[in-house]
Tab-separated table of N, CA and C and ligand atoms in Angstrom:
chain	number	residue	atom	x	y	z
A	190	UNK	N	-6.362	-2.908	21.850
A	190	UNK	CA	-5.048	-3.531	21.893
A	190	UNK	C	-4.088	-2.792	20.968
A	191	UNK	N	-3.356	-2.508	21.191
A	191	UNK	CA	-1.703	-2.119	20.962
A	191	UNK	C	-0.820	-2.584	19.631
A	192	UNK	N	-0.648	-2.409	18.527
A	192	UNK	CA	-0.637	-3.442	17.325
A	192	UNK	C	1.395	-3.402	17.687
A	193	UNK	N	2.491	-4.073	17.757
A	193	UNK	CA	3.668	-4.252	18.066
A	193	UNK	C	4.163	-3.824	16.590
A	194	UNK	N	4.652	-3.075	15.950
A	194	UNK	CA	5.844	-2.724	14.793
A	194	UNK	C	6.773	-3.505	14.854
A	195	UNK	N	7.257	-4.202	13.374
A	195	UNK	CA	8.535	-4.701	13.730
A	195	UNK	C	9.042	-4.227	12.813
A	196	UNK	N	10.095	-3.447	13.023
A	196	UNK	CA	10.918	-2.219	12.098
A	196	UNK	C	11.877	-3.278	10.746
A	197	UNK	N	12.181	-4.477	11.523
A	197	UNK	CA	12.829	-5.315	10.315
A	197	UNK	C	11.946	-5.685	8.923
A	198	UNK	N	10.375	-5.304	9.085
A	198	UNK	CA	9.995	-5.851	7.997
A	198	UNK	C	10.412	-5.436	6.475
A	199	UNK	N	9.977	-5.935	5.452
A	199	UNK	CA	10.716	-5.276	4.543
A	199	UNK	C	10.555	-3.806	4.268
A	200	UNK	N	8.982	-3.056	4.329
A	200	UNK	CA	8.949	-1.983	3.778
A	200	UNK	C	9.631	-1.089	5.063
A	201	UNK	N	10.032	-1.286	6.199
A	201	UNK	CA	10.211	-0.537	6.921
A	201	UNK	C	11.820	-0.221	5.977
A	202	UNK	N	12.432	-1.573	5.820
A	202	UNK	CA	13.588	-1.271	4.919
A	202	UNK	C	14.251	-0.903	3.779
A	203	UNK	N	12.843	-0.941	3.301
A	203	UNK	CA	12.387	0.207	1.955
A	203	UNK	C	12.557	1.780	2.106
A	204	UNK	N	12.142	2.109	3.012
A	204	UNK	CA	11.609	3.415	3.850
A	204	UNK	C	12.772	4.086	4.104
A	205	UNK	N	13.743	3.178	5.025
A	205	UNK	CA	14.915	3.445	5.575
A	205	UNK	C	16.380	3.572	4.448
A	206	UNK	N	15.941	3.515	2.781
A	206	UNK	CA	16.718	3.082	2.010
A	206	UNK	C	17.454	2.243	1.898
A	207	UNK	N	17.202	0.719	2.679
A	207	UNK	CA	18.202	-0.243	2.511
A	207	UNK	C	17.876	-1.186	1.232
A	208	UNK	N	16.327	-0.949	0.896
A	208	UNK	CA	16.542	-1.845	0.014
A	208	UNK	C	16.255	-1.041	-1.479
A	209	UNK	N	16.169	-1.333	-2.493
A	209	UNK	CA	15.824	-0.529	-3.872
A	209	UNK	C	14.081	-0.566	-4.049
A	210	UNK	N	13.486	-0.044	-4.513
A	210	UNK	CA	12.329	-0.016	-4.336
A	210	UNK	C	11.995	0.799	-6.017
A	211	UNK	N	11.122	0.697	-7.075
A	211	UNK	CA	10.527	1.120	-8.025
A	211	UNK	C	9.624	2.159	-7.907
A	212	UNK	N	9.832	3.469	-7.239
A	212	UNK	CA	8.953	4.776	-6.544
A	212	UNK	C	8.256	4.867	-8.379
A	213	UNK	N	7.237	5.257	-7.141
A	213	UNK	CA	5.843	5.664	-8.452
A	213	UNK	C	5.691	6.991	-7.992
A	214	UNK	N	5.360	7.473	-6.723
A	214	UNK	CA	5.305	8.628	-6.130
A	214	UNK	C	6.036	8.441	-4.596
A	215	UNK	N	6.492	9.783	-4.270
A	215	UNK	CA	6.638	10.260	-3.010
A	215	UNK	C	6.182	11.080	-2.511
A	216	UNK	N	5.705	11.600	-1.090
A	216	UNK	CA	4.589	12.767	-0.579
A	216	UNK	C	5.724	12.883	0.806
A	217	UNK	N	5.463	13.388	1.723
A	217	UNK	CA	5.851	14.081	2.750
A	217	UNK	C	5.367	12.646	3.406
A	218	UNK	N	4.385	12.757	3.565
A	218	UNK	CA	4.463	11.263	4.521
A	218	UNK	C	4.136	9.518	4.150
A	219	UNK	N	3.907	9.870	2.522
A	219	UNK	CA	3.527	8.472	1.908
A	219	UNK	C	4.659	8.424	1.364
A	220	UNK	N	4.611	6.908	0.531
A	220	UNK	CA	5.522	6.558	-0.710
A	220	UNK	C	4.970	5.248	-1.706
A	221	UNK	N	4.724	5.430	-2.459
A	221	UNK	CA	4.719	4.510	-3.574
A	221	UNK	C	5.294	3.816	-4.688
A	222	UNK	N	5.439	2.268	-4.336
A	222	UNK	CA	6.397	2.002	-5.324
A	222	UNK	C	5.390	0.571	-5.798
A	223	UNK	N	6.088	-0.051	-6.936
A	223	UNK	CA	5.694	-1.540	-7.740
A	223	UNK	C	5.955	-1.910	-7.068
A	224	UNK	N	4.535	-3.114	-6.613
A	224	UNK	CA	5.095	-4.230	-5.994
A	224	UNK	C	6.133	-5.276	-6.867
A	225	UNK	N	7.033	-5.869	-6.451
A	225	UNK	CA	7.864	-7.034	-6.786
A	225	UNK	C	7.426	-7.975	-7.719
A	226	UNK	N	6.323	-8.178	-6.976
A	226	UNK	CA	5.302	-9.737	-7.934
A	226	UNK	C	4.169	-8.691	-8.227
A	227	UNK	N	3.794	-8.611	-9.000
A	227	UNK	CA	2.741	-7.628	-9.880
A	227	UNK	C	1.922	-9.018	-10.339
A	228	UNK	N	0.367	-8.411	-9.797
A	228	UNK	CA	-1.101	-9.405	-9.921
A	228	UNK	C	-1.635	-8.895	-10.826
A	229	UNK	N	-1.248	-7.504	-12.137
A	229	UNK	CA	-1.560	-6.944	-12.211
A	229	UNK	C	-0.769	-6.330	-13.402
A	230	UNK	N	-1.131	-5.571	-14.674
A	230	UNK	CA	-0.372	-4.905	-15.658
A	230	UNK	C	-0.051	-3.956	-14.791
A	231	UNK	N	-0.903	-3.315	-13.896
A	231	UNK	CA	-0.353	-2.074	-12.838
A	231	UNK	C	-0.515	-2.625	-11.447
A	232	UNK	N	0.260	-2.551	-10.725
A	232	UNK	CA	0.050	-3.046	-9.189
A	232	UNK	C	1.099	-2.525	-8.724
A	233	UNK	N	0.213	-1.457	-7.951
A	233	UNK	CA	1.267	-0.295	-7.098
A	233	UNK	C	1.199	-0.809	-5.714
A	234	UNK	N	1.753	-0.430	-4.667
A	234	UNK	CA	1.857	-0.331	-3.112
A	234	UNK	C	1.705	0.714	-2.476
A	235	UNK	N	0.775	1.637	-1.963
A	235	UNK	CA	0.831	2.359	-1.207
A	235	UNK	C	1.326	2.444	0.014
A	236	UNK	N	2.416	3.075	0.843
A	236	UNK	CA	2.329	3.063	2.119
A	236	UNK	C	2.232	4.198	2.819
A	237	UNK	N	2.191	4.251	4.191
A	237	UNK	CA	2.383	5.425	4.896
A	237	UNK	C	3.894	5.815	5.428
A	238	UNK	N	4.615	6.712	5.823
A	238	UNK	CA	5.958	6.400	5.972
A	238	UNK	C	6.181	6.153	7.375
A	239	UNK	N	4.821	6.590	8.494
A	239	UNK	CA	4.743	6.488	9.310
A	239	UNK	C	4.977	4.213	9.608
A	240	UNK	N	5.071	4.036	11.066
A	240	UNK	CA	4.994	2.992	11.842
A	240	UNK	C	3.841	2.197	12.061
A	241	UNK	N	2.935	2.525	11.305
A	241	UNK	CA	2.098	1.437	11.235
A	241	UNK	C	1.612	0.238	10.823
A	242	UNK	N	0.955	-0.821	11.015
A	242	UNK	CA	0.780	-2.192	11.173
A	242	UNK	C	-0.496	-2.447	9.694
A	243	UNK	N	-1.297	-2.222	10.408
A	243	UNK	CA	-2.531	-2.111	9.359
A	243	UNK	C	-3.661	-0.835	9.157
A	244	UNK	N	-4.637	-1.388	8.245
A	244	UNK	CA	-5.432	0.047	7.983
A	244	UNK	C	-5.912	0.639	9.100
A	245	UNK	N	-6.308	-0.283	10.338
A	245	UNK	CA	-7.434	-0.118	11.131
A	245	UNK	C	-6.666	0.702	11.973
A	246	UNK	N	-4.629	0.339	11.821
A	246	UNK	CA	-4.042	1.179	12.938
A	246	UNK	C	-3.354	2.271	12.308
A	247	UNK	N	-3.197	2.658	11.312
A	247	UNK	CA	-3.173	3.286	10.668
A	247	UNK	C	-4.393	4.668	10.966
A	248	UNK	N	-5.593	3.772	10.324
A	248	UNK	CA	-6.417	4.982	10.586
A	248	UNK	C	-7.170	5.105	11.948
A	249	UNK	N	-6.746	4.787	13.133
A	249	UNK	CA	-6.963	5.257	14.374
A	249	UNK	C	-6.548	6.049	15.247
A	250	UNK	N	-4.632	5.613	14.534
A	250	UNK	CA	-3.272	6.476	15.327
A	250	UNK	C	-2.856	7.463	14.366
A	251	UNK	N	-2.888	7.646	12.856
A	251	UNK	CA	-1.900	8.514	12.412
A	251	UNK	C	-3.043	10.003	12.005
A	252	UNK	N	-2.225	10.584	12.402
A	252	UNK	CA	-2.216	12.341	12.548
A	252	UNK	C	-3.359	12.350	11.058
A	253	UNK	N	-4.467	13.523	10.924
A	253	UNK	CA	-4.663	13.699	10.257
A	253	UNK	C	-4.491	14.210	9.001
A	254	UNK	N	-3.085	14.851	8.545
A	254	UNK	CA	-1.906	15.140	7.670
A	254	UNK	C	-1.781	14.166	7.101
A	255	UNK	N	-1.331	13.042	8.170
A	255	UNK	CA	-0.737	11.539	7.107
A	255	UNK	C	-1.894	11.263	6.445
A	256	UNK	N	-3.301	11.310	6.974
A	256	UNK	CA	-4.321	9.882	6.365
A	256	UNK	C	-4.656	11.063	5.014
A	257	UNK	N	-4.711	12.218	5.380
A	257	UNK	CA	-4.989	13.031	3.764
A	257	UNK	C	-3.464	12.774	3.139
A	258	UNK	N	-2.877	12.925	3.399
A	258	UNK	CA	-1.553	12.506	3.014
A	258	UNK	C	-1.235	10.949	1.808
A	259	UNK	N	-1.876	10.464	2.600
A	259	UNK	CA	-1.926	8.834	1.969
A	259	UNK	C	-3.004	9.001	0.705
A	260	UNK	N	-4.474	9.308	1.028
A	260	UNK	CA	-5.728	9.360	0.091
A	260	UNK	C	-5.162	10.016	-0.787
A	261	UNK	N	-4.624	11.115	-0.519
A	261	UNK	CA	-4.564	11.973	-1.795
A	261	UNK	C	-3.196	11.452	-2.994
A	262	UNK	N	-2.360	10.786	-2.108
A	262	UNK	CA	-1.246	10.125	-2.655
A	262	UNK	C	-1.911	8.942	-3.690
A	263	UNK	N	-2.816	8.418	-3.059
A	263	UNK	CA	-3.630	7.069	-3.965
A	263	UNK	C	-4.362	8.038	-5.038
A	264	UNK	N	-4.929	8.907	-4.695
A	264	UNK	CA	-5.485	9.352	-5.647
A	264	UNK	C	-4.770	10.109	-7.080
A	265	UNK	N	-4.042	10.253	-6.782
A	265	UNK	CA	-3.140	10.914	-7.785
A	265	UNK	C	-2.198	9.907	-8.339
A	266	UNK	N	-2.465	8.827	-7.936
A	266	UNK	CA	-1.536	7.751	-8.682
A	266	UNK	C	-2.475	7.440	-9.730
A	267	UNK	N	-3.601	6.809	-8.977
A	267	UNK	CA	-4.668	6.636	-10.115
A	267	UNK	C	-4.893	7.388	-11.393
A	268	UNK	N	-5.092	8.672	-11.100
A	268	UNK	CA	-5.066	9.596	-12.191
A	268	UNK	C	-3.857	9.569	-12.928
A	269	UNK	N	-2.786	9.166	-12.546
A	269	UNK	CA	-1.461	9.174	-12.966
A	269	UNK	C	-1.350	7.954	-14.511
A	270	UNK	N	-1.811	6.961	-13.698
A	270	UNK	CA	-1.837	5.685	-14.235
A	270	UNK	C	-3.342	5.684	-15.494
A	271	UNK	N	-4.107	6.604	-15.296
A	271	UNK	CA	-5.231	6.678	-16.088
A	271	UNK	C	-6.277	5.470	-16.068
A	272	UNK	N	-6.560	5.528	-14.692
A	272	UNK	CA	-7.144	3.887	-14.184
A	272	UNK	C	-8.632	4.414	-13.698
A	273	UNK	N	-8.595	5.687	-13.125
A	273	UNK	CA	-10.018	6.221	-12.559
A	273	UNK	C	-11.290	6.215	-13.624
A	274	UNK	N	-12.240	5.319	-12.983
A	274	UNK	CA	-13.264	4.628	-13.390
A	274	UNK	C	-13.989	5.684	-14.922
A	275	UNK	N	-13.817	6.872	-14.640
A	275	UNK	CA	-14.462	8.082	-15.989
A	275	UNK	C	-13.413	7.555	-16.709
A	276	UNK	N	-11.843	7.142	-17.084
A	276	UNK	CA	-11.794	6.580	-18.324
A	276	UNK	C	-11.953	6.043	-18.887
A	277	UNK	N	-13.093	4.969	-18.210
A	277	UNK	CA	-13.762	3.570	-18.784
A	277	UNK	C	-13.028	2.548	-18.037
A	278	UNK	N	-11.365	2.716	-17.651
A	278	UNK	CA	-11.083	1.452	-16.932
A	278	UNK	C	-11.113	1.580	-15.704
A	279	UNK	N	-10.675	1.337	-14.412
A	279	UNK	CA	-10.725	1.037	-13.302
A	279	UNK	C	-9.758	0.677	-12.315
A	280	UNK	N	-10.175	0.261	-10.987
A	280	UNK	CA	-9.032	-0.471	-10.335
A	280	UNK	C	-9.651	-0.760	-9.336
A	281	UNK	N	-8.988	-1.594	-8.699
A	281	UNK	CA	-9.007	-2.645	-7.190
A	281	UNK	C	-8.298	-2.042	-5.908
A	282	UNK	N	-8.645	-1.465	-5.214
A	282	UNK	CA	-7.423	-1.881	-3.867
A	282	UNK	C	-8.353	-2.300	-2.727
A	283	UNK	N	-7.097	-3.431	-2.177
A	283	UNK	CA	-6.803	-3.946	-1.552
A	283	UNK	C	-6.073	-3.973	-0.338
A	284	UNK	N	-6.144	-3.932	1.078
A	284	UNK	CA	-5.297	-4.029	2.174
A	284	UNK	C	-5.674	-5.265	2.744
A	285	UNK	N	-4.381	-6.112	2.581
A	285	UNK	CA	-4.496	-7.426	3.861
A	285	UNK	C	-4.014	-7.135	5.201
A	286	UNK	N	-4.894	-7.477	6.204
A	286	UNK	CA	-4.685	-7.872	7.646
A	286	UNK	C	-4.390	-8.732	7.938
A	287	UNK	N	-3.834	-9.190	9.088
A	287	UNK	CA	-3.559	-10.351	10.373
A	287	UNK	C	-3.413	-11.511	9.395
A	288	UNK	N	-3.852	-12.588	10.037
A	288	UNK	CA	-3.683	-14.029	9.730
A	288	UNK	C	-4.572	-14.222	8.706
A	289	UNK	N	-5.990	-13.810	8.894
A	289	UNK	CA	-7.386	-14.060	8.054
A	289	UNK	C	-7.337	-13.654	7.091
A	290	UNK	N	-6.605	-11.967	6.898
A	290	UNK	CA	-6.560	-11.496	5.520
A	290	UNK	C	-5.168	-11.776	4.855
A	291	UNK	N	-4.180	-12.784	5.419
A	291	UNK	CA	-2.926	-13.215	4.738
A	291	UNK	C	-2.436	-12.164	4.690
A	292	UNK	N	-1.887	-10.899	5.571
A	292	UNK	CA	-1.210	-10.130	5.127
A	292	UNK	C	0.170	-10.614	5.496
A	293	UNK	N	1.354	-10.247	4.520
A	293	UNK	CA	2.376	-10.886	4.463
A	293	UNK	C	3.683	-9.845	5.422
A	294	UNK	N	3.251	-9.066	4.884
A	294	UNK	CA	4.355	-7.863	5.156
A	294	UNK	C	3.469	-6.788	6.234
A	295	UNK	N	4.194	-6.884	7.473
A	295	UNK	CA	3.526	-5.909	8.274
A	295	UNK	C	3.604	-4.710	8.602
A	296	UNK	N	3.226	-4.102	7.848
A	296	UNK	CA	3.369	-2.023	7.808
A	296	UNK	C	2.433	-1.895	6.450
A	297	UNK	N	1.117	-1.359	7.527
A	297	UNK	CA	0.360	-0.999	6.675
A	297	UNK	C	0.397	-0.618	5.276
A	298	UNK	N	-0.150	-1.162	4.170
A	298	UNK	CA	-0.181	-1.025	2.947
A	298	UNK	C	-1.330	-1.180	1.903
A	299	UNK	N	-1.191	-0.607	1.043
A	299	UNK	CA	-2.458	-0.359	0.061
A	299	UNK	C	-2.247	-0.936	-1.591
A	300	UNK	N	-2.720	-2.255	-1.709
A	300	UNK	CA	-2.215	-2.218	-3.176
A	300	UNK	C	-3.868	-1.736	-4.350
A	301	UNK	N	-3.023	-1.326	-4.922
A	301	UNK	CA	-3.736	-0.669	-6.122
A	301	UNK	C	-3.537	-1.719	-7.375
A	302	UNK	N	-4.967	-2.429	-7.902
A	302	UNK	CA	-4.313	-3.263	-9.040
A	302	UNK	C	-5.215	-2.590	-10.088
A	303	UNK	N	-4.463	-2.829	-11.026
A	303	UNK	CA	-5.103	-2.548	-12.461
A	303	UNK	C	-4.720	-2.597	-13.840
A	304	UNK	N	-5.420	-1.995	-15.114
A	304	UNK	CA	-4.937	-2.784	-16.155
A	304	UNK	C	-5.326	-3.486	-16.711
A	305	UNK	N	-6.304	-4.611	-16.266
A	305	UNK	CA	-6.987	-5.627	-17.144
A	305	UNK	C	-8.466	-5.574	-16.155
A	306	UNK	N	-9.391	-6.240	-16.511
A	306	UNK	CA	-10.458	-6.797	-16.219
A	306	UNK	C	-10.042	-7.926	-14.850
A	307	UNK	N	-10.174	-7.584	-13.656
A	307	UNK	CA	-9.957	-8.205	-12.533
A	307	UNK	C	-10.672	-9.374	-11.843
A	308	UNK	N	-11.719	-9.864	-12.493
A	308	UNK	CA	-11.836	-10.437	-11.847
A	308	UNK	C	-13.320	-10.390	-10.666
A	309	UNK	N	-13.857	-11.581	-10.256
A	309	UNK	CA	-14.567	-11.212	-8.880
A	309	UNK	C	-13.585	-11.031	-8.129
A	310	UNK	N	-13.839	-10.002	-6.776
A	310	UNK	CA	-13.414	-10.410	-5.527
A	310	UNK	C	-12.635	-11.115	-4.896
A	311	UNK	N	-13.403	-12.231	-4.591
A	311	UNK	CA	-12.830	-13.567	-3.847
A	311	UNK	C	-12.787	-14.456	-4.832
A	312	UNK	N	-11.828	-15.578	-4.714
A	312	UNK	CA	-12.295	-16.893	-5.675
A	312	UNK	C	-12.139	-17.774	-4.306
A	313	UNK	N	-12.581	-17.701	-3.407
A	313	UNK	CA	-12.495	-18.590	-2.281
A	313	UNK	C	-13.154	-18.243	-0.950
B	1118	LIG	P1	0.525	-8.511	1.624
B	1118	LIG	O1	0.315	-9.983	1.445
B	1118	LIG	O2	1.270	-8.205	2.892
B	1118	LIG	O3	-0.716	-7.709	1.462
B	1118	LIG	O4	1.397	-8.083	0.389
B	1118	LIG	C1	2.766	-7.804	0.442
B	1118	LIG	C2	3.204	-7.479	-0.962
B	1118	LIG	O5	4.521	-6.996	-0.909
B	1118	LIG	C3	3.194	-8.678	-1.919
B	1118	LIG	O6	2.337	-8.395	-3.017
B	1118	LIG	C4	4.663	-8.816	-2.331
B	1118	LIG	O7	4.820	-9.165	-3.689
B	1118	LIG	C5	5.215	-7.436	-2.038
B	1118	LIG	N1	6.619	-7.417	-1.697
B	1118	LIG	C6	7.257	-8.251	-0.813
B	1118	LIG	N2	8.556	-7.922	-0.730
B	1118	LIG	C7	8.739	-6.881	-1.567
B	1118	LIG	C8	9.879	-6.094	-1.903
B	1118	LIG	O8	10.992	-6.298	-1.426
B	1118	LIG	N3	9.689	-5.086	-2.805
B	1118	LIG	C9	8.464	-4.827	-3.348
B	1118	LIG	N4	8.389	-3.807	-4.219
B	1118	LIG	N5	7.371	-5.533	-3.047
B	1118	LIG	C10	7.510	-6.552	-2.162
């Protein structure tokens, strides 16, 4: 099945410069900025700049450029932020889907949390 884009969501209007956004990094086809509500002393957003919905459509439809494009973008934030697990601290990410995984905002995204001691998993 076919995942529908809806270009009004917010990050599409992020993307498009309508709205202000806190860039952590930019790549050729990613962009990273703070999320708004931070779960997190660090809680970044990864996206792709491409039209996609979620990870699964993301990584089925976009060109192999973008998806190294994106990894390597996460990865260099991490190192950026000094979160990768050899400094002793760490991090979380996270992508919500559909209804089940509460994703809120639809265009695929990657949050990166970190900064403190996170937590299990689930609490539910
Ligand atoms: P989701 O539930 O879709 O995985 O998460 C969407 C995330 O986007 C939430 O953590 C929310 O705080 C963040 N968010 C929503 N609107 C904005 C916005 O306008 N700017 C930024 N930087 N983050 C946003």
């Amino acid at each position: 099945m076919a995942y529908t884009y809806d270009d009004q969501n917010i990050f599409a209007k992020i993307l498009r410069g309508e709205i202000p956004n806190d860039t952590v990094r930019e790549t050729e086809h990613s962009l990273a900025f703070r999320d708004i509500q931070p779960q997190a002393p660090e809680h970044v957003l990864v996206i792709p700049k491409g039209a996609y919905v979620t990870a699964d459509d993301f990584a089925a439809r976009a060109s192999d450029a973008e998806i190294a494009d994106f990894w390597r973008c996460f990865a260099t934030i991490c190192a950026d932020l000094g979160v990768t697990p050899d400094t002793g601290a760490g991090y979380r990410i996270i992508s919500n889907a559909g209804h089940d995984g509460v994703q809120e905002v639809p265009h695929f995204h990657l949050h990166i949390l970190a900064g403190r001691p996170l937590g299990r998993m689930l609490n539910s």
